[in-house]
Amino acid sequence: MRSHAVGVFLFRRLLELVVLVLVISFLVFTLEYLAPGSIIDALLGTADKSPEVVAAMRHEYHLDQPFIVQYLLWLKDAVHLDFGRSIMLNVPVIQAIVSRLSVTLFLGVFGFLIAVVAGLTLGIVAAVKKGTGIDRGTVGLTVLGVSAPTFATGLILLWAFAIMLGWFPVIGQGDPTFTDRLWHLTLPAVALGIAGTALMTKMTRAALIAALEQDAIGFARSRGVGWWRILFVYGLRNSLVPILTAAGIVIASTLTGSVLIEETFSLQGVGTLLISSIQNKDIPVVQGATVLIAVFVIVINTLVDIAYLAVDPRTRGKAATA
Amino acid sequence: MTGTITAPDTGLLSPRRARRARPGFVVAASFVIVALVVLCALAGNQLAPYPAGKQDLMQTLELPSAAHLLGTDDLGRDVFSRIIVGAGSALAGPLVIALGAMVIGTLLGLLAGYRGGLVETIVMRWVDLMYAVPQLLIAIVIVGVLNGSYWEAVLVLVILTAPGDTRIIRGATIAQRRLPYVEALRVLGVPGRRILLGHIWPTLMPLTVAQTFLNFATSLVSLASLSFLGLGVAPGAADWGRMLAEGRELIATNPWTAIAPGVAIALTAASMNIVGDWLHERLTGRNSR
C-alpha cells in the first residue's frame, strides 16, 4: 500500500516537472517576440535586404509559419539541445554555453560546499549554545548575510583580500588547472557561499532547536543516552527535512547569484555570457541559457521533494494525498 | 447569541508576548537606520552637501576628506551626497513592489482560501509556477530583453513577488475559515464578502504587515541586482546598485565609490529584515526564529 502511494507521488511529481518545463520553454520562446527589433534585422545587419533575401530568411527561420508551429519546431530542436546559432559569436548556442560551463560549475559547486559545511556547523553550534552570546552573534550575522547582496559582499572581499592584502587575484578565472582555478575562484566562491551559509545556518538552527525540544529527546537524556548520539542521531536526523529544503534553495540562489558574482569578478562563465547576450540582444543564447538554468532548478526542486521520502518515513504516507 | 462570538486570539493582548516584544538594541538600531533612510529618501536633495550630479573634474577620485566625507568618483561627484540622494530610488521601487504584492496577494489569497474550488486551483497553479522558477533570473532576462525602464523592472518584480503573499494569505485564510466564529457568522446569514473583508481579513493584518517588510528587503536587493547589471536604471543615475557597478572599476583608487553603496544596500536590507522579523514575532505572537 505504502509503495503504491510513493509510486503515485513520483509519477505526479514527474508529470508536474514536464508541464513546468513546457510552460517555461513557451515563455522563453516568446522572448523573441517581446524583444524590440526583428531577428532578420539582427542577422542581416547592414547587408542587402532585398525582398527575396528576407523571404528566404523568413522561410529558413520558420517565420512564415503560424506562431504555435514556430514554437513546436523550436521545442523539437531544443529537446536535442539545439537552440540555433549565436548571432554575436556565430557558433551554435550550446557550444557557446558548454565552453563557459566549467567556470560556472566550479564556482557553483565550490560556493555550495562552503554554504553547506559552514552553514551546518554554525547552525548546530548556535542550536546547542541556544540563548548564549555565541548564538545571538550567529543569528545577527545570519540576518546580515541573508540581506547583503552577493555582489556587495564580493566587492568588499575583492577590495580587502585582493587589493589591500594582495592574497588573491583581482579578476579572471585563471588557467584551467585545478590549483589555479581554486586560487582564482576562492574569493568569488566565498562571496557566493556567504548568502547560502546564512540561510543554511538559520534553517539548521531553527530545525535542530525544534527537534531537541521533543519529548523523545528528554526521555533519551533521562535514559542516559550520550549527548553526541542525541545531537547527531536523534536531533539532526529529525531536522533533515528543513535542512534539505534549505539546501535546495541554496542551489537555486547560488545559480542566480553566480550571474552577479561572475560579473563582479569578470569571470568568463555562463552568467557573464547570459548578461552580454542580453545586452547585445543575442536572443538564441538568452533562450538557451535561460531554459537550461530553469530546467536545472526545476529538476533540483523535484529531487528535493523526492529526497523527503528517503529521509523522513512520515512523509511517505502523506505522499499520495500531497 | 452574538455576545459569545469572540475574535480569534492573535496574541496581541497576551501580556507574556508584550513583555518579550520589547525591542533590544539591534531592533532599535534597525528602526533608526530605516528612519534615516526614509528621511534621506524624502529630503535627500536638501540634506546632501552637494547636488548628486554635480561634476568637478578638478577633484576626481579623491579619498575621504572633510570636504568630501566619502571622497569623489571619476567625474568628481561627491559619493556621500550620491548615497543620500540614492536612498530615493532605493526606497521608491521596493515600496511599490511590497505594497503591490500585498494588494494582489491579499485579494488572490483571500479569494483562493475562502472560495476554494476552481478559483483556488487556478490561483495556486500560478503560484506554484512562479515558485518553481529562479525569480531573480527571470526578472534579469525579461527586463534585459525588453530594455525595461526602472518602473517596468518594478512591475516585473511585483508579479514575481505577489505569489509569496498569495500563498501565505491563502494558508492563513484556510486556517481562519475552519474556526467556529466563521461558522457562526455563516449561520447568522452574514454574506460571504462581509465575512471575508470584515472579519477574516483584519485577523490577517499582522501577518501581512510583517510580510510586507520582508518583501521590501528582498525587492531592495533584487532591484539593486538589476541596476548593478545595468538593467532598469539609466547610466550615471544616483542609484546604489548602479553606483556599485561603476565603483567596481574605481575600487583600487577610491574604494568608497564601491563599498559605500554596498554597505548602504546591505544595512538597509538587513534593518528592514530585522524590523519585519520583530513585527512578525510581536504581532502574530509566533516565534519566527
Short mmCIF file of C-alpha atoms in Angstrom, two decimals, chain B:
data_model
loop_
_atom_site.label_atom_id
_atom_site.label_comp_id
_atom_site.label_asym_id
_atom_site.label_seq_id
_atom_site.Cartn_x
_atom_site.Cartn_y
_atom_site.Cartn_z
CA MET B 1 -26.15 34.99 20.95
CA THR B 2 -23.66 37.23 19.19
CA GLY B 3 -22.03 38.10 22.51
CA THR B 4 -20.44 34.67 22.71
CA ILE B 5 -18.58 35.14 19.41
CA THR B 6 -15.12 36.41 20.15
CA ALA B 7 -12.39 37.35 17.76
CA PRO B 8 -9.68 34.68 17.39
CA ASP B 9 -6.70 35.19 19.65
CA THR B 10 -3.97 36.77 17.58
CA GLY B 11 -1.71 37.10 20.60
CA LEU B 12 -1.94 40.89 20.50
CA LEU B 13 -3.24 41.22 24.04
CA SER B 14 -1.30 38.43 25.68
CA PRO B 15 0.86 40.02 28.41
CA ARG B 16 3.64 37.44 28.08
CA ARG B 17 4.18 38.41 24.46
CA ALA B 18 4.04 42.11 25.10
CA ARG B 19 6.90 41.73 27.57
CA ARG B 20 9.04 39.69 25.24
CA ALA B 21 8.41 42.11 22.40
CA ARG B 22 10.31 45.00 23.99
CA PRO B 23 12.85 45.84 21.28
CA GLY B 24 16.50 45.15 22.01
CA PHE B 25 19.46 47.19 20.86
CA VAL B 26 19.68 45.61 17.40
CA VAL B 27 15.99 46.15 16.71
CA ALA B 28 16.17 49.74 17.93
CA ALA B 29 19.23 50.39 15.75
CA SER B 30 17.39 48.89 12.78
CA PHE B 31 14.44 51.22 13.34
CA VAL B 32 16.86 54.17 13.44
CA ILE B 33 18.52 53.08 10.18
CA VAL B 34 15.15 52.64 8.46
CA ALA B 35 14.06 56.07 9.69
CA LEU B 36 17.31 57.67 8.44
CA VAL B 37 16.95 56.06 5.02
CA VAL B 38 13.32 57.22 4.78
CA LEU B 39 14.40 60.73 5.75
CA CYS B 40 17.09 60.71 3.04
CA ALA B 41 14.57 59.41 0.51
CA LEU B 42 12.12 62.20 1.31
CA ALA B 43 14.54 65.11 1.67
CA GLY B 44 17.76 63.79 0.11
CA ASN B 45 18.29 66.77 -2.19
CA GLN B 46 18.04 69.21 0.75
CA LEU B 47 20.24 67.12 3.07
CA ALA B 48 23.05 66.31 0.65
CA PRO B 49 26.03 68.68 0.91
CA TYR B 50 26.45 68.71 -2.90
CA PRO B 51 23.99 68.15 -5.79
CA ALA B 52 24.14 64.44 -6.73
CA GLY B 53 25.03 65.07 -10.37
CA LYS B 54 27.48 67.95 -9.81
CA GLN B 55 30.78 67.13 -11.51
CA ASP B 56 34.11 68.63 -10.55
CA LEU B 57 36.73 67.42 -12.97
CA MET B 58 39.47 69.11 -10.94
CA GLN B 59 38.76 66.84 -7.94
CA THR B 60 38.25 63.32 -9.31
CA LEU B 61 38.79 60.12 -7.31
CA GLU B 62 39.70 61.93 -4.10
CA LEU B 63 39.92 59.89 -0.90
CA PRO B 64 37.62 60.78 2.01
CA SER B 65 38.25 64.22 3.50
CA ALA B 66 36.35 66.86 5.49
CA ALA B 67 35.01 68.38 2.27
CA HIS B 68 34.03 65.01 0.76
CA LEU B 69 33.21 62.55 3.57
CA LEU B 70 33.41 59.51 1.27
CA GLY B 71 35.62 61.06 -1.38
CA THR B 72 34.68 61.63 -5.04
CA ASP B 73 34.16 59.39 -8.07
CA ASP B 74 35.81 59.50 -11.51
CA LEU B 75 33.75 62.57 -12.52
CA GLY B 76 34.42 64.39 -9.26
CA ARG B 77 30.92 63.77 -7.90
CA ASP B 78 30.59 63.63 -4.10
CA VAL B 79 30.00 59.97 -3.10
CA PHE B 80 28.38 60.84 0.25
CA SER B 81 25.80 63.11 -1.44
CA ARG B 82 25.04 60.45 -4.05
CA ILE B 83 24.43 57.85 -1.32
CA ILE B 84 21.97 60.22 0.41
CA VAL B 85 20.13 61.09 -2.81
CA GLY B 86 20.26 57.42 -3.90
CA ALA B 87 18.01 56.49 -0.97
CA GLY B 88 15.14 57.81 -3.12
CA SER B 89 15.32 55.16 -5.86
CA ALA B 90 16.39 52.55 -3.27
CA LEU B 91 13.09 53.02 -1.40
CA ALA B 92 10.55 54.07 -4.06
CA GLY B 93 10.70 50.87 -6.15
CA PRO B 94 10.70 48.38 -3.25
CA LEU B 95 7.83 50.31 -1.61
CA VAL B 96 5.69 49.92 -4.75
CA ILE B 97 6.73 46.25 -5.09
CA ALA B 98 5.95 45.40 -1.46
CA LEU B 99 2.60 47.25 -1.48
CA GLY B 100 1.63 45.94 -4.92
CA ALA B 101 2.44 42.37 -3.90
CA MET B 102 0.48 42.89 -0.68
CA VAL B 103 -2.65 44.06 -2.50
CA ILE B 104 -2.53 41.35 -5.19
CA GLY B 105 -1.53 38.66 -2.70
CA THR B 106 -4.28 39.61 -0.24
CA LEU B 107 -7.01 39.65 -2.89
CA LEU B 108 -5.96 36.37 -4.53
CA GLY B 109 -5.08 34.67 -1.24
CA LEU B 110 -8.40 35.56 0.42
CA LEU B 111 -10.32 34.51 -2.67
CA ALA B 112 -8.46 31.21 -3.10
CA GLY B 113 -8.54 30.36 0.59
CA TYR B 114 -12.21 31.16 1.14
CA ARG B 115 -13.80 30.10 -2.14
CA GLY B 116 -11.72 27.02 -2.88
CA GLY B 117 -12.65 25.01 -5.97
CA LEU B 118 -11.62 26.09 -9.45
CA VAL B 119 -10.56 29.60 -8.40
CA GLU B 120 -8.19 28.12 -5.84
CA THR B 121 -6.78 25.61 -8.33
CA ILE B 122 -6.05 28.28 -10.95
CA VAL B 123 -4.50 30.72 -8.46
CA MET B 124 -2.34 28.08 -6.79
CA ARG B 125 -1.10 26.64 -10.11
CA TRP B 126 0.10 30.14 -10.98
CA VAL B 127 1.75 30.45 -7.54
CA ASP B 128 3.45 27.06 -7.97
CA LEU B 129 4.77 28.09 -11.39
CA MET B 130 6.23 31.31 -10.01
CA TYR B 131 7.80 29.40 -7.11
CA ALA B 132 9.39 26.78 -9.35
CA VAL B 133 11.45 29.20 -11.43
CA PRO B 134 14.52 31.17 -10.31
CA GLN B 135 12.77 34.52 -9.87
CA LEU B 136 15.68 36.94 -10.00
CA LEU B 137 16.99 35.24 -13.14
CA ILE B 138 13.58 35.62 -14.85
CA ALA B 139 13.49 39.29 -13.84
CA ILE B 140 17.01 39.83 -15.25
CA VAL B 141 16.10 38.16 -18.56
CA ILE B 142 12.73 39.90 -19.05
CA VAL B 143 13.87 43.40 -18.07
CA GLY B 144 17.07 42.97 -20.09
CA VAL B 145 15.46 41.70 -23.29
CA LEU B 146 12.71 44.34 -23.18
CA ASN B 147 15.20 47.14 -22.43
CA GLY B 148 12.90 47.81 -19.50
CA SER B 149 12.91 51.07 -17.54
CA TYR B 150 13.11 51.30 -13.74
CA TRP B 151 9.32 51.19 -13.34
CA GLU B 152 8.99 48.27 -15.77
CA ALA B 153 11.51 46.40 -13.62
CA VAL B 154 9.34 47.26 -10.61
CA LEU B 155 6.27 45.87 -12.39
CA VAL B 156 8.05 42.59 -13.22
CA LEU B 157 9.11 42.23 -9.58
CA VAL B 158 5.56 42.89 -8.36
CA ILE B 159 4.37 39.95 -10.48
CA LEU B 160 7.20 37.74 -9.17
CA THR B 161 6.72 38.76 -5.51
CA ALA B 162 2.91 38.50 -5.28
CA PRO B 163 2.81 34.65 -5.26
CA GLY B 164 4.62 34.58 -1.89
CA ASP B 165 1.97 36.81 -0.31
CA THR B 166 -0.80 34.84 -2.01
CA ARG B 167 0.44 31.56 -0.56
CA ILE B 168 0.75 32.93 2.99
CA ILE B 169 -2.63 34.72 2.96
CA ARG B 170 -4.34 31.66 1.49
CA GLY B 171 -2.90 29.41 4.18
CA ALA B 172 -3.98 31.78 6.95
CA THR B 173 -7.45 32.20 5.41
CA ILE B 174 -7.97 28.44 5.32
CA ALA B 175 -6.96 28.24 8.98
CA GLN B 176 -9.44 31.00 9.87
CA ARG B 177 -12.23 29.54 7.75
CA ARG B 178 -12.29 26.44 9.91
CA LEU B 179 -12.69 28.39 13.17
CA PRO B 180 -16.12 28.41 14.89
CA TYR B 181 -16.61 32.17 14.60
CA VAL B 182 -16.73 31.94 10.80
CA GLU B 183 -19.18 29.08 11.02
CA ALA B 184 -21.33 31.16 13.40
CA LEU B 185 -21.26 34.16 11.07
CA ARG B 186 -22.39 31.92 8.23
CA VAL B 187 -25.23 30.52 10.29
CA LEU B 188 -26.29 34.07 11.10
CA GLY B 189 -26.57 34.68 7.36
CA VAL B 190 -23.74 37.19 7.01
CA PRO B 191 -22.81 37.39 3.32
CA GLY B 192 -19.51 35.79 2.26
CA ARG B 193 -17.93 39.03 1.14
CA ARG B 194 -18.58 40.64 4.52
CA ILE B 195 -17.18 37.64 6.42
CA LEU B 196 -14.10 37.79 4.24
CA LEU B 197 -13.41 41.52 4.34
CA GLY B 198 -14.97 42.47 7.67
CA HIS B 199 -13.98 39.51 9.83
CA ILE B 200 -11.26 37.32 8.33
CA TRP B 201 -9.15 39.99 6.67
CA PRO B 202 -8.50 42.02 9.86
CA THR B 203 -7.11 38.92 11.61
CA LEU B 204 -4.56 38.56 8.80
CA MET B 205 -3.27 42.14 9.07
CA PRO B 206 -0.28 41.37 11.36
CA LEU B 207 0.93 38.66 9.01
CA THR B 208 0.50 40.96 6.01
CA VAL B 209 2.39 43.85 7.60
CA ALA B 210 5.34 41.65 8.60
CA GLN B 211 5.49 40.01 5.18
CA THR B 212 5.45 43.43 3.51
CA PHE B 213 8.60 44.47 5.40
CA LEU B 214 10.35 41.23 4.42
CA ASN B 215 9.30 41.71 0.78
CA PHE B 216 10.61 45.25 0.95
CA ALA B 217 14.08 44.00 1.94
CA THR B 218 14.09 41.30 -0.75
CA SER B 219 12.99 43.62 -3.55
CA LEU B 220 15.52 46.25 -2.48
CA VAL B 221 18.26 43.67 -3.11
CA SER B 222 16.60 42.42 -6.33
CA LEU B 223 16.29 45.92 -7.80
CA ALA B 224 19.87 46.71 -6.77
CA SER B 225 20.98 43.48 -8.52
CA LEU B 226 19.22 44.56 -11.71
CA SER B 227 20.76 48.02 -11.67
CA PHE B 228 24.16 46.50 -10.81
CA LEU B 229 23.87 44.57 -14.10
CA GLY B 230 22.98 47.81 -15.89
CA LEU B 231 19.27 46.99 -16.22
CA GLY B 232 16.40 49.32 -15.36
CA VAL B 233 18.30 52.39 -14.13
CA ALA B 234 19.89 54.85 -16.56
CA PRO B 235 23.73 55.15 -16.52
CA GLY B 236 25.03 57.89 -14.25
CA ALA B 237 21.91 57.91 -12.04
CA ALA B 238 22.45 58.26 -8.30
CA ASP B 239 21.28 54.69 -7.62
CA TRP B 240 23.06 52.40 -5.15
CA GLY B 241 23.25 49.36 -7.47
CA ARG B 242 24.38 51.48 -10.38
CA MET B 243 27.00 53.28 -8.24
CA LEU B 244 28.32 49.90 -7.09
CA ALA B 245 28.74 48.75 -10.70
CA GLU B 246 30.50 51.96 -11.69
CA GLY B 247 32.57 51.95 -8.48
CA ARG B 248 33.83 48.44 -9.30
CA GLU B 249 36.19 49.97 -11.87
CA LEU B 250 37.42 52.59 -9.38
CA ILE B 251 37.90 50.33 -6.37
CA ALA B 252 41.69 50.50 -6.49
CA THR B 253 41.79 54.33 -6.37
CA ASN B 254 38.82 55.26 -4.16
CA PRO B 255 37.33 52.05 -2.70
CA TRP B 256 34.49 54.03 -1.09
CA THR B 257 32.85 54.54 -4.50
CA ALA B 258 32.01 50.80 -4.39
CA ILE B 259 31.99 49.97 -0.68
CA ALA B 260 29.68 52.82 0.43
CA PRO B 261 26.74 51.83 -1.84
CA GLY B 262 27.36 48.14 -0.98
CA VAL B 263 27.17 48.84 2.75
CA ALA B 264 24.13 51.09 2.20
CA ILE B 265 22.23 48.29 0.42
CA ALA B 266 23.24 45.62 2.95
CA LEU B 267 22.47 47.73 6.04
CA THR B 268 19.11 48.95 4.74
CA ALA B 269 18.02 45.45 3.69
CA ALA B 270 19.22 43.92 6.98
CA SER B 271 17.39 46.59 9.01
CA MET B 272 14.18 46.01 7.05
CA ASN B 273 14.51 42.26 7.66
CA ILE B 274 15.08 42.73 11.39
CA VAL B 275 12.13 45.14 11.69
CA GLY B 276 9.97 42.70 9.69
CA ASP B 277 11.00 39.73 11.84
CA TRP B 278 10.39 41.69 15.02
CA LEU B 279 6.95 42.83 13.84
CA HIS B 280 6.13 39.27 12.81
CA GLU B 281 7.10 37.95 16.22
CA ARG B 282 5.29 40.68 18.07
CA LEU B 283 2.11 40.92 16.01
CA THR B 284 1.47 37.24 15.38
CA GLY B 285 2.80 36.07 18.74
CA ARG B 286 4.74 33.37 16.98
CA ASN B 287 8.45 32.93 17.46
CA SER B 288 9.78 33.08 13.92
CA ARG B 289 13.30 32.10 14.87
#
